């Protein structure tokens, strides 16, 4: 059997980090099994399902590297098929026309409340003969069982049992003939050949209603896996109160996608106690068994830690490409050819301990800035007259040294010595001169990356 999973977002204006994780789990499950990962845009809410909102989802998935197979399916595009299925259920006797008016339903509910009986609407038309049907507007309702229980097996939640008297005869077609969302989901999942439905556990109750459509149509049911929602650090459902919740916000903060994927994979799923892994490992290991039953808590520190590890091992050119993308989405100028060449040369020392693209940029300031370097306020403090004098002495010595780490260390140490100071004391002035910053990669790394001429020119600028 080929595994076919799907991500079925409703475009609401942001790709919530919880939805992104749902997409990721489906992607991992399919990709790790040579299966297919499909995307369906559940755009039945016309007001919210704008082109822009749909694009936000596609952009978020593209950023996260969650590629889908085929084209994104539009749910509204399948409406005629949803109607056809409802009509088939009508013909089979699994659904019926209900002529009850809104006022009648309200009256039923009011009476039920007064009598303290179930307010689930029990339509008087359920078993009415066709001959008794009036010529009036109607909705099509599913004939749900009223007795007994239904048990669904869920790969995460185990066996879940519902009493059938908790289910009403849900509407399949509204009085204007349009299909409801709950029907659309099942028809689409069936038609798209979905074998595994992996989604948030806020849809678990829907599964019982959707199950009735599968039964009525005699369709093969998909494997279900309802995953717990993501909580904030305080143990409450992750929301704006906790800070950023949208994938685009994390992209805007400059988290690398590989780190984000790794962190989100670990959020609610585990493989022993492995925290850091590659996509290939995640695809190989990911299984429904490893999904936890209780909600995971979003932890920014952990996210940063994982991202830092991914930056450290990333391929330099790929990291730079991602940095260019980051600059583009955050409205920063693209790096020039010269800057790219400098970054590639210096990437080995920039990658250390950088968790995000802004941090990488900060470290790369000495490469990205041109002469004359203007030291920021903190760095300026390191460029007093004494330090300038020392830099002045150092410069000629750098002219004749072979440009290697050992030789550079030797020269700087001997100049420091001659001035009765320590090498460490020279680091501040050198940082200020070379990068204009107080926090930079090591001064020797900067010298090696900048090269002899540029280093000397910057020191001359600073000591002039
Ligand atoms: N459209 C639903 C949502 O965005 C998901 C439906 C499903 O996965 O079955 O929450």
Tab-separated table of C-alpha atoms and ligand atoms in Angstrom:
chain	number	residue	atom	x	y	z
A	1	UNK	CA	0.000	0.000	0.000
A	2	UNK	CA	1.335	3.439	-0.890
A	3	UNK	CA	0.989	5.837	1.978
A	4	UNK	CA	-0.890	9.009	1.060
A	5	UNK	CA	-1.137	11.772	3.635
A	6	UNK	CA	-2.465	15.281	3.367
A	7	UNK	CA	-2.402	18.651	4.972
A	8	UNK	CA	-5.787	20.338	4.784
A	9	UNK	CA	-5.537	23.883	6.130
A	10	UNK	CA	-8.343	26.407	6.147
A	11	UNK	CA	-6.809	29.714	5.091
A	12	UNK	CA	-7.304	31.987	8.061
A	13	UNK	CA	-4.559	34.546	7.609
A	14	UNK	CA	-1.531	32.842	9.131
A	15	UNK	CA	0.040	29.417	9.133
A	16	UNK	CA	-0.128	28.659	12.850
A	17	UNK	CA	2.898	26.885	14.205
A	18	UNK	CA	0.612	24.011	15.293
A	19	UNK	CA	-0.694	23.628	11.751
A	20	UNK	CA	2.842	23.797	10.427
A	21	UNK	CA	3.706	20.901	12.724
A	22	UNK	CA	0.674	18.950	11.478
A	23	UNK	CA	1.873	19.511	7.919
A	24	UNK	CA	5.364	18.450	8.939
A	25	UNK	CA	4.194	15.199	10.555
A	26	UNK	CA	2.217	14.314	7.437
A	27	UNK	CA	5.170	15.199	5.242
A	28	UNK	CA	7.591	13.120	7.316
A	29	UNK	CA	5.260	10.147	7.423
A	30	UNK	CA	4.792	10.125	3.646
A	31	UNK	CA	8.355	11.005	2.683
A	32	UNK	CA	9.824	8.382	4.975
A	33	UNK	CA	7.724	5.698	3.299
A	34	UNK	CA	8.043	6.632	-0.338
A	35	UNK	CA	4.463	7.854	-0.149
A	36	UNK	CA	2.667	10.958	-1.283
A	37	UNK	CA	2.023	14.136	0.633
A	38	UNK	CA	-0.917	16.116	-0.714
A	39	UNK	CA	-2.144	19.597	0.012
A	40	UNK	CA	-5.791	20.557	0.101
A	41	UNK	CA	-6.909	24.085	0.765
A	42	UNK	CA	-10.175	23.956	2.694
A	43	UNK	CA	-11.518	27.157	1.271
A	44	UNK	CA	-15.207	26.763	2.002
A	45	UNK	CA	-15.294	29.862	4.208
A	46	UNK	CA	-15.457	32.381	1.388
A	47	UNK	CA	-14.835	35.443	3.532
A	48	UNK	CA	-11.515	34.198	4.876
A	49	UNK	CA	-10.353	32.051	1.989
A	50	UNK	CA	-8.799	34.843	0.014
A	51	UNK	CA	-5.973	34.426	-2.456
A	52	UNK	CA	-3.672	36.229	-0.026
A	53	UNK	CA	-4.550	33.915	2.868
A	54	UNK	CA	-3.967	30.870	0.702
A	55	UNK	CA	-0.646	32.278	-0.430
A	56	UNK	CA	0.404	32.710	3.212
A	57	UNK	CA	-0.006	28.968	3.694
A	58	UNK	CA	1.876	28.073	0.538
A	59	UNK	CA	4.667	30.490	1.475
A	60	UNK	CA	4.925	29.056	4.982
A	61	UNK	CA	5.169	25.520	3.682
A	62	UNK	CA	7.698	26.516	1.060
A	63	UNK	CA	9.802	28.238	3.676
A	64	UNK	CA	9.690	25.140	5.874
A	65	UNK	CA	10.696	22.979	2.919
A	66	UNK	CA	7.490	20.950	3.050
A	67	UNK	CA	7.001	20.160	-0.603
A	68	UNK	CA	3.707	18.626	-1.623
A	69	UNK	CA	2.928	16.318	-4.514
A	70	UNK	CA	0.806	17.540	-7.383
A	71	UNK	CA	-1.134	20.763	-7.266
A	72	UNK	CA	-2.855	22.181	-4.193
A	73	UNK	CA	-6.450	20.962	-4.299
A	74	UNK	CA	-9.159	23.545	-3.717
A	75	UNK	CA	-12.020	22.095	-1.704
A	76	UNK	CA	-14.614	24.401	-3.214
A	77	UNK	CA	-13.536	23.154	-6.629
A	78	UNK	CA	-14.958	19.742	-5.675
A	79	UNK	CA	-18.378	21.021	-4.589
A	80	UNK	CA	-20.277	19.277	-7.401
A	81	UNK	CA	-18.786	15.951	-6.325
A	82	UNK	CA	-19.723	16.592	-2.682
A	83	UNK	CA	-23.305	17.224	-3.766
A	84	UNK	CA	-23.294	14.073	-5.871
A	85	UNK	CA	-22.200	11.998	-2.879
A	86	UNK	CA	-24.928	13.510	-0.695
A	87	UNK	CA	-27.449	12.606	-3.381
A	88	UNK	CA	-26.086	9.081	-3.497
A	89	UNK	CA	-26.592	8.806	0.238
A	90	UNK	CA	-30.098	10.116	-0.236
A	91	UNK	CA	-30.757	7.471	-2.863
A	92	UNK	CA	-29.288	4.748	-0.604
A	93	UNK	CA	-31.458	5.699	2.317
A	94	UNK	CA	-28.466	6.842	4.377
A	95	UNK	CA	-29.666	10.409	4.204
A	96	UNK	CA	-33.028	12.123	4.088
A	97	UNK	CA	-34.642	15.414	3.244
A	98	UNK	CA	-35.532	17.455	6.300
A	99	UNK	CA	-38.116	20.188	5.898
A	100	UNK	CA	-37.984	21.488	9.457
A	101	UNK	CA	-37.685	25.250	9.583
A	102	UNK	CA	-35.232	27.153	11.741
A	103	UNK	CA	-38.116	28.205	13.977
A	104	UNK	CA	-39.208	24.594	14.449
A	105	UNK	CA	-35.688	23.536	15.356
A	106	UNK	CA	-35.439	26.372	17.874
A	107	UNK	CA	-38.775	25.395	19.391
A	108	UNK	CA	-37.556	21.776	19.661
A	109	UNK	CA	-34.436	22.915	21.491
A	110	UNK	CA	-36.331	25.152	23.837
A	111	UNK	CA	-38.672	22.366	24.786
A	112	UNK	CA	-35.725	19.986	25.260
A	113	UNK	CA	-34.070	22.474	27.574
A	114	UNK	CA	-37.263	22.836	29.594
A	115	UNK	CA	-37.734	19.043	29.719
A	116	UNK	CA	-34.031	18.572	30.465
A	117	UNK	CA	-33.681	16.144	27.560
A	118	UNK	CA	-31.029	16.126	24.862
A	119	UNK	CA	-31.045	19.232	22.691
A	120	UNK	CA	-29.686	17.285	19.708
A	121	UNK	CA	-32.290	17.883	17.047
A	122	UNK	CA	-34.377	14.849	16.167
A	123	UNK	CA	-35.971	15.580	12.830
A	124	UNK	CA	-39.556	14.375	12.329
A	125	UNK	CA	-38.689	13.847	8.631
A	126	UNK	CA	-36.168	11.111	9.237
A	127	UNK	CA	-38.559	8.328	8.345
A	128	UNK	CA	-41.168	10.291	6.425
A	129	UNK	CA	-42.382	8.793	3.178
A	130	UNK	CA	-41.478	10.622	-0.019
A	131	UNK	CA	-45.187	11.015	-0.740
A	132	UNK	CA	-45.558	13.131	2.393
A	133	UNK	CA	-42.811	15.569	1.426
A	134	UNK	CA	-44.024	19.134	0.971
A	135	UNK	CA	-42.919	21.363	-1.869
A	136	UNK	CA	-40.707	23.435	0.387
A	137	UNK	CA	-37.022	24.116	1.017
A	138	UNK	CA	-35.157	21.286	2.708
A	139	UNK	CA	-31.737	20.320	3.940
A	140	UNK	CA	-30.253	16.859	3.433
A	141	UNK	CA	-29.376	15.150	6.690
A	142	UNK	CA	-27.364	12.038	7.357
A	143	UNK	CA	-29.243	9.252	9.088
A	144	UNK	CA	-27.030	8.648	12.090
A	145	UNK	CA	-27.449	5.621	14.349
A	146	UNK	CA	-29.144	6.548	17.608
A	147	UNK	CA	-28.341	3.514	19.681
A	148	UNK	CA	-25.191	1.757	20.673
A	149	UNK	CA	-21.637	2.992	20.615
A	150	UNK	CA	-18.958	3.647	18.077
A	151	UNK	CA	-15.333	2.862	18.748
A	152	UNK	CA	-12.665	4.334	16.513
A	153	UNK	CA	-9.077	3.292	16.700
A	154	UNK	CA	-6.661	6.167	16.746
A	155	UNK	CA	-2.926	5.598	16.435
A	156	UNK	CA	-2.217	8.241	19.050
A	157	UNK	CA	-5.263	8.212	21.312
A	158	UNK	CA	-5.888	4.443	21.231
A	159	UNK	CA	-9.486	3.206	21.084
A	160	UNK	CA	-11.931	6.051	21.530
A	161	UNK	CA	-15.576	5.272	22.149
A	162	UNK	CA	-18.570	7.522	21.654
A	163	UNK	CA	-22.127	6.877	22.513
A	164	UNK	CA	-24.199	7.160	19.325
A	165	UNK	CA	-26.920	9.141	21.032
A	166	UNK	CA	-24.374	11.982	21.154
A	167	UNK	CA	-24.516	12.339	17.380
A	168	UNK	CA	-27.223	14.265	15.602
A	169	UNK	CA	-28.300	13.772	12.026
A	170	UNK	CA	-25.812	16.181	10.624
A	171	UNK	CA	-26.636	18.324	7.653
A	172	UNK	CA	-24.923	17.255	4.429
A	173	UNK	CA	-26.483	19.768	2.046
A	174	UNK	CA	-27.808	23.141	3.152
A	175	UNK	CA	-31.164	24.416	1.942
A	176	UNK	CA	-29.410	26.280	-0.868
A	177	UNK	CA	-27.959	22.939	-1.983
A	178	UNK	CA	-24.385	23.668	-0.945
A	179	UNK	CA	-22.409	20.889	0.759
A	180	UNK	CA	-21.143	21.250	4.320
A	181	UNK	CA	-17.517	21.108	5.289
A	182	UNK	CA	-17.821	17.828	7.221
A	183	UNK	CA	-19.013	16.019	4.091
A	184	UNK	CA	-16.438	17.712	1.874
A	185	UNK	CA	-13.539	16.501	4.050
A	186	UNK	CA	-14.551	12.862	3.767
A	187	UNK	CA	-15.323	12.932	0.069
A	188	UNK	CA	-12.055	14.695	-0.675
A	189	UNK	CA	-10.023	12.382	1.542
A	190	UNK	CA	-11.598	9.406	-0.184
A	191	UNK	CA	-11.175	10.778	-3.690
A	192	UNK	CA	-7.585	11.806	-3.036
A	193	UNK	CA	-6.839	8.288	-1.822
A	194	UNK	CA	-5.743	9.438	1.632
A	195	UNK	CA	-4.557	6.445	3.664
A	196	UNK	CA	-3.562	8.280	6.855
A	197	UNK	CA	-5.277	11.273	8.424
A	198	UNK	CA	-2.845	12.926	10.808
A	199	UNK	CA	-4.248	16.129	12.318
A	200	UNK	CA	-4.846	18.071	15.507
A	201	UNK	CA	-6.879	16.378	18.217
A	202	UNK	CA	-9.373	19.247	18.057
A	203	UNK	CA	-10.762	17.239	15.110
A	204	UNK	CA	-11.270	14.019	17.044
A	205	UNK	CA	-14.991	14.638	17.592
A	206	UNK	CA	-15.371	15.317	13.864
A	207	UNK	CA	-13.930	11.890	13.165
A	208	UNK	CA	-17.056	10.272	14.599
A	209	UNK	CA	-19.334	12.243	12.303
A	210	UNK	CA	-17.061	11.726	9.339
A	211	UNK	CA	-16.986	8.016	10.112
A	212	UNK	CA	-20.708	7.850	9.362
A	213	UNK	CA	-20.127	9.113	5.837
A	214	UNK	CA	-17.499	6.416	5.257
A	215	UNK	CA	-19.944	3.804	6.522
A	216	UNK	CA	-22.824	5.098	4.457
A	217	UNK	CA	-20.719	5.072	1.318
A	218	UNK	CA	-18.989	1.790	2.140
A	219	UNK	CA	-15.600	3.449	1.700
A	220	UNK	CA	-12.328	2.226	3.123
A	221	UNK	CA	-11.489	4.284	6.184
A	222	UNK	CA	-8.106	5.927	6.604
A	223	UNK	CA	-5.838	5.309	9.566
A	224	UNK	CA	-6.427	8.065	12.120
A	225	UNK	CA	-3.843	9.860	14.211
A	226	UNK	CA	-5.032	12.838	16.232
A	227	UNK	CA	-2.106	14.694	17.683
A	228	UNK	CA	-2.271	16.791	20.850
A	229	UNK	CA	-2.169	20.542	20.350
A	230	UNK	CA	0.884	22.601	21.195
A	231	UNK	CA	0.870	24.401	24.515
A	232	UNK	CA	2.717	27.468	25.639
A	233	UNK	CA	5.213	27.363	28.525
A	234	UNK	CA	2.331	27.914	30.984
A	235	UNK	CA	0.545	24.742	29.886
A	236	UNK	CA	-2.227	26.542	28.021
A	237	UNK	CA	-2.991	26.258	24.316
A	238	UNK	CA	-0.343	28.168	22.347
A	239	UNK	CA	-1.741	31.557	21.449
A	240	UNK	CA	-0.699	35.127	20.779
A	241	UNK	CA	-0.424	35.662	24.526
A	242	UNK	CA	2.693	33.493	24.418
A	243	UNK	CA	4.293	35.499	21.626
A	244	UNK	CA	4.769	34.479	18.030
A	245	UNK	CA	2.425	31.767	16.767
A	246	UNK	CA	2.716	32.101	12.998
A	247	UNK	CA	5.287	30.338	10.852
A	248	UNK	CA	5.924	33.621	9.025
A	249	UNK	CA	6.860	35.283	12.306
A	250	UNK	CA	9.554	32.683	12.921
A	251	UNK	CA	10.757	33.102	9.371
A	252	UNK	CA	10.899	36.857	9.972
A	253	UNK	CA	12.958	36.336	13.137
A	254	UNK	CA	15.470	34.484	11.002
A	255	UNK	CA	15.282	30.938	12.317
A	256	UNK	CA	16.749	28.495	9.807
A	257	UNK	CA	14.149	26.174	8.319
A	258	UNK	CA	16.125	23.000	9.082
A	259	UNK	CA	16.264	23.915	12.766
A	260	UNK	CA	12.592	24.767	12.772
A	261	UNK	CA	11.733	21.407	11.181
A	262	UNK	CA	13.865	19.554	13.695
A	263	UNK	CA	12.386	21.428	16.638
A	264	UNK	CA	8.783	21.075	15.480
A	265	UNK	CA	9.327	17.372	14.821
A	266	UNK	CA	10.476	16.931	18.405
A	267	UNK	CA	7.502	18.908	19.652
A	268	UNK	CA	5.176	16.059	20.486
A	269	UNK	CA	7.172	13.252	18.907
A	270	UNK	CA	10.253	11.503	20.181
A	271	UNK	CA	12.793	8.930	19.147
A	272	UNK	CA	14.445	7.904	22.385
A	273	UNK	CA	16.062	11.036	23.694
A	274	UNK	CA	17.535	12.241	20.407
A	275	UNK	CA	17.067	15.990	20.125
A	276	UNK	CA	19.133	16.900	17.106
A	277	UNK	CA	18.708	15.149	13.769
A	278	UNK	CA	18.749	15.613	10.029
A	279	UNK	CA	15.756	15.477	7.693
A	280	UNK	CA	16.902	12.085	6.467
A	281	UNK	CA	16.988	10.763	10.025
A	282	UNK	CA	13.622	12.302	10.832
A	283	UNK	CA	12.088	10.697	7.759
A	284	UNK	CA	13.605	7.358	8.633
A	285	UNK	CA	12.554	7.438	12.272
A	286	UNK	CA	9.238	9.235	12.211
A	287	UNK	CA	6.374	6.985	13.189
A	288	UNK	CA	2.953	7.411	14.722
A	289	UNK	CA	4.070	5.350	17.740
A	290	UNK	CA	6.464	8.084	18.768
A	291	UNK	CA	3.761	10.744	19.042
A	292	UNK	CA	3.063	11.628	22.658
A	293	UNK	CA	-0.413	11.605	24.137
A	294	UNK	CA	-0.027	14.782	26.092
A	295	UNK	CA	0.490	18.258	24.668
A	296	UNK	CA	4.058	19.396	24.148
A	297	UNK	CA	5.138	22.822	25.358
A	298	UNK	CA	6.741	25.300	23.043
A	299	UNK	CA	10.144	26.270	24.359
A	300	UNK	CA	11.984	29.059	22.540
A	301	UNK	CA	15.284	28.259	24.255
A	302	UNK	CA	15.190	24.723	22.903
A	303	UNK	CA	14.257	25.973	19.473
A	304	UNK	CA	17.252	28.295	19.506
A	305	UNK	CA	19.554	25.587	20.710
A	306	UNK	CA	18.478	23.233	17.914
A	307	UNK	CA	18.709	26.016	15.344
A	308	UNK	CA	22.250	26.805	16.480
A	309	UNK	CA	23.244	23.201	15.952
A	310	UNK	CA	21.781	23.207	12.452
A	311	UNK	CA	23.549	26.427	11.515
A	312	UNK	CA	26.826	24.920	12.714
A	313	UNK	CA	26.583	21.888	10.437
A	314	UNK	CA	24.830	23.516	7.474
A	315	UNK	CA	26.356	23.538	4.028
A	316	UNK	CA	27.888	27.013	3.602
A	317	UNK	CA	26.440	27.799	0.190
A	318	UNK	CA	22.988	26.543	1.170
A	319	UNK	CA	23.079	28.579	4.377
A	320	UNK	CA	24.018	31.652	2.415
A	321	UNK	CA	21.200	31.063	-0.038
A	322	UNK	CA	18.781	30.823	2.871
A	323	UNK	CA	20.235	34.009	4.295
A	324	UNK	CA	19.585	35.746	0.975
A	325	UNK	CA	15.968	34.540	1.124
A	326	UNK	CA	15.717	35.833	4.668
A	327	UNK	CA	17.037	39.220	3.575
A	328	UNK	CA	14.528	39.311	0.749
A	329	UNK	CA	11.487	38.537	2.929
A	330	UNK	CA	12.582	41.029	5.571
A	331	UNK	CA	13.176	43.776	3.021
A	332	UNK	CA	16.967	43.912	3.345
A	333	UNK	CA	19.305	44.446	0.443
A	334	UNK	CA	20.584	41.328	-1.269
A	335	UNK	CA	24.214	40.489	-0.554
A	336	UNK	CA	26.596	41.522	-3.330
A	337	UNK	CA	28.931	39.112	-5.116
A	338	UNK	CA	31.846	40.457	-3.065
A	339	UNK	CA	29.938	40.046	0.182
A	340	UNK	CA	28.975	36.526	-0.795
A	341	UNK	CA	32.586	35.642	-1.564
A	342	UNK	CA	33.651	37.092	1.799
A	343	UNK	CA	30.875	35.254	3.610
A	344	UNK	CA	31.825	31.958	1.998
A	345	UNK	CA	35.413	32.475	3.042
A	346	UNK	CA	34.431	33.380	6.573
A	347	UNK	CA	31.488	31.061	7.070
A	348	UNK	CA	33.557	28.661	9.165
A	349	UNK	CA	33.904	31.251	11.913
A	350	UNK	CA	30.490	32.894	11.457
A	351	UNK	CA	28.576	29.670	11.960
A	352	UNK	CA	29.896	29.131	15.449
A	353	UNK	CA	27.192	29.878	17.965
A	354	UNK	CA	24.881	31.704	15.533
A	355	UNK	CA	21.291	30.555	15.964
A	356	UNK	CA	19.501	32.865	13.561
A	357	UNK	CA	20.199	34.879	10.426
A	358	UNK	CA	20.275	38.195	12.310
A	359	UNK	CA	22.959	36.701	14.559
A	360	UNK	CA	24.875	35.469	11.549
A	361	UNK	CA	24.606	38.939	10.020
A	362	UNK	CA	25.862	40.524	13.212
A	363	UNK	CA	28.909	38.258	13.209
A	364	UNK	CA	29.484	38.953	9.543
A	365	UNK	CA	29.517	42.715	10.045
A	366	UNK	CA	33.269	42.846	9.447
A	367	UNK	CA	32.713	41.268	6.034
A	368	UNK	CA	29.592	43.182	5.128
A	369	UNK	CA	30.948	46.633	6.027
A	370	UNK	CA	33.253	48.617	3.782
A	371	UNK	CA	36.097	50.928	4.750
A	372	UNK	CA	36.259	53.234	6.457
A	373	UNK	CA	34.790	51.248	9.319
A	374	UNK	CA	32.851	53.421	11.728
A	375	UNK	CA	32.976	51.836	15.164
A	376	UNK	CA	29.741	51.757	17.131
A	377	UNK	CA	29.595	53.360	20.559
A	378	UNK	CA	30.783	50.314	22.471
A	379	UNK	CA	33.639	49.586	20.081
A	380	UNK	CA	34.788	53.227	20.084
A	381	UNK	CA	35.571	52.959	23.792
A	382	UNK	CA	38.286	50.446	22.896
A	383	UNK	CA	40.012	52.848	20.557
A	384	UNK	CA	41.686	55.236	22.961
A	385	UNK	CA	45.011	56.949	22.214
A	386	UNK	CA	47.063	54.211	23.822
A	387	UNK	CA	45.413	51.504	21.766
A	388	UNK	CA	45.758	53.548	18.626
A	389	UNK	CA	49.472	53.822	19.312
A	390	UNK	CA	49.763	50.078	19.664
A	391	UNK	CA	47.834	49.469	16.424
A	392	UNK	CA	50.176	51.945	14.793
A	393	UNK	CA	53.155	49.832	15.816
A	394	UNK	CA	51.483	46.630	14.789
A	395	UNK	CA	50.664	47.715	11.250
A	396	UNK	CA	54.178	47.739	9.751
A	397	UNK	CA	54.895	44.368	11.308
A	398	UNK	CA	51.873	42.911	9.601
A	399	UNK	CA	53.279	43.996	6.289
A	400	UNK	CA	56.093	41.502	6.373
A	401	UNK	CA	54.422	38.581	8.124
A	402	UNK	CA	53.288	35.447	6.342
A	403	UNK	CA	49.501	35.491	6.536
A	404	UNK	CA	48.885	32.452	8.718
A	405	UNK	CA	47.209	32.099	12.059
A	406	UNK	CA	50.433	31.119	13.848
A	407	UNK	CA	52.429	33.996	12.415
A	408	UNK	CA	49.681	36.509	13.160
A	409	UNK	CA	49.353	35.312	16.726
A	410	UNK	CA	53.116	35.610	17.114
A	411	UNK	CA	53.265	39.189	15.809
A	412	UNK	CA	50.317	40.451	17.829
A	413	UNK	CA	51.689	38.785	20.981
A	414	UNK	CA	55.112	40.338	20.534
A	415	UNK	CA	53.686	43.832	19.951
A	416	UNK	CA	51.496	43.441	23.038
A	417	UNK	CA	54.540	42.313	24.968
A	418	UNK	CA	56.618	45.257	23.810
A	419	UNK	CA	53.896	47.562	25.166
A	420	UNK	CA	53.772	45.723	28.462
A	421	UNK	CA	50.239	44.558	27.823
A	422	UNK	CA	48.497	41.258	27.188
A	423	UNK	CA	47.252	39.892	23.913
A	424	UNK	CA	43.730	39.884	25.332
A	425	UNK	CA	43.926	43.648	25.874
A	426	UNK	CA	44.554	44.139	22.180
A	427	UNK	CA	41.482	42.223	21.121
A	428	UNK	CA	39.098	45.120	21.832
A	429	UNK	CA	40.972	47.703	19.741
A	430	UNK	CA	41.480	45.179	16.958
A	431	UNK	CA	37.769	44.325	16.952
A	432	UNK	CA	36.910	48.012	16.801
A	433	UNK	CA	39.333	48.616	13.945
A	434	UNK	CA	38.447	45.561	11.885
A	435	UNK	CA	34.708	45.284	12.500
A	436	UNK	CA	33.604	48.432	14.309
A	437	UNK	CA	32.002	46.155	16.868
A	438	UNK	CA	32.794	44.933	20.338
A	439	UNK	CA	31.500	41.406	19.701
A	440	UNK	CA	32.926	39.660	16.658
A	441	UNK	CA	34.522	36.376	15.633
A	442	UNK	CA	38.125	36.019	16.853
A	443	UNK	CA	40.484	38.749	15.646
A	444	UNK	CA	42.717	36.199	13.936
A	445	UNK	CA	39.798	34.729	12.063
A	446	UNK	CA	38.831	38.210	10.935
A	447	UNK	CA	42.373	38.929	9.766
A	448	UNK	CA	42.534	35.670	7.850
A	449	UNK	CA	39.176	36.254	6.211
A	450	UNK	CA	39.852	39.920	5.362
A	451	UNK	CA	43.329	39.215	4.050
A	452	UNK	CA	46.505	41.179	4.494
A	453	UNK	CA	45.789	44.345	2.504
A	454	UNK	CA	42.336	44.946	3.876
A	455	UNK	CA	43.442	44.231	7.450
A	456	UNK	CA	46.329	46.667	7.235
A	457	UNK	CA	44.169	49.321	5.589
A	458	UNK	CA	41.567	49.046	8.367
A	459	UNK	CA	44.234	49.287	11.059
A	460	UNK	CA	45.703	52.338	9.360
A	461	UNK	CA	42.241	53.922	9.193
A	462	UNK	CA	41.744	53.335	12.906
A	463	UNK	CA	45.135	54.508	14.069
A	464	UNK	CA	45.299	57.562	11.819
B	1	LIG	N1	-9.302	22.401	7.712
B	1	LIG	C1	-9.060	21.907	9.022
B	1	LIG	C2	-8.228	22.901	9.797
B	1	LIG	O1	-7.604	23.769	9.206
B	1	LIG	C3	-8.367	20.561	9.033
B	1	LIG	C4	-9.265	19.463	8.620
B	1	LIG	C5	-8.663	18.094	8.674
B	1	LIG	O2	-7.437	17.972	8.799
B	1	LIG	O3	-9.418	17.146	8.549
B	1	LIG	O4	-8.191	22.845	10.993
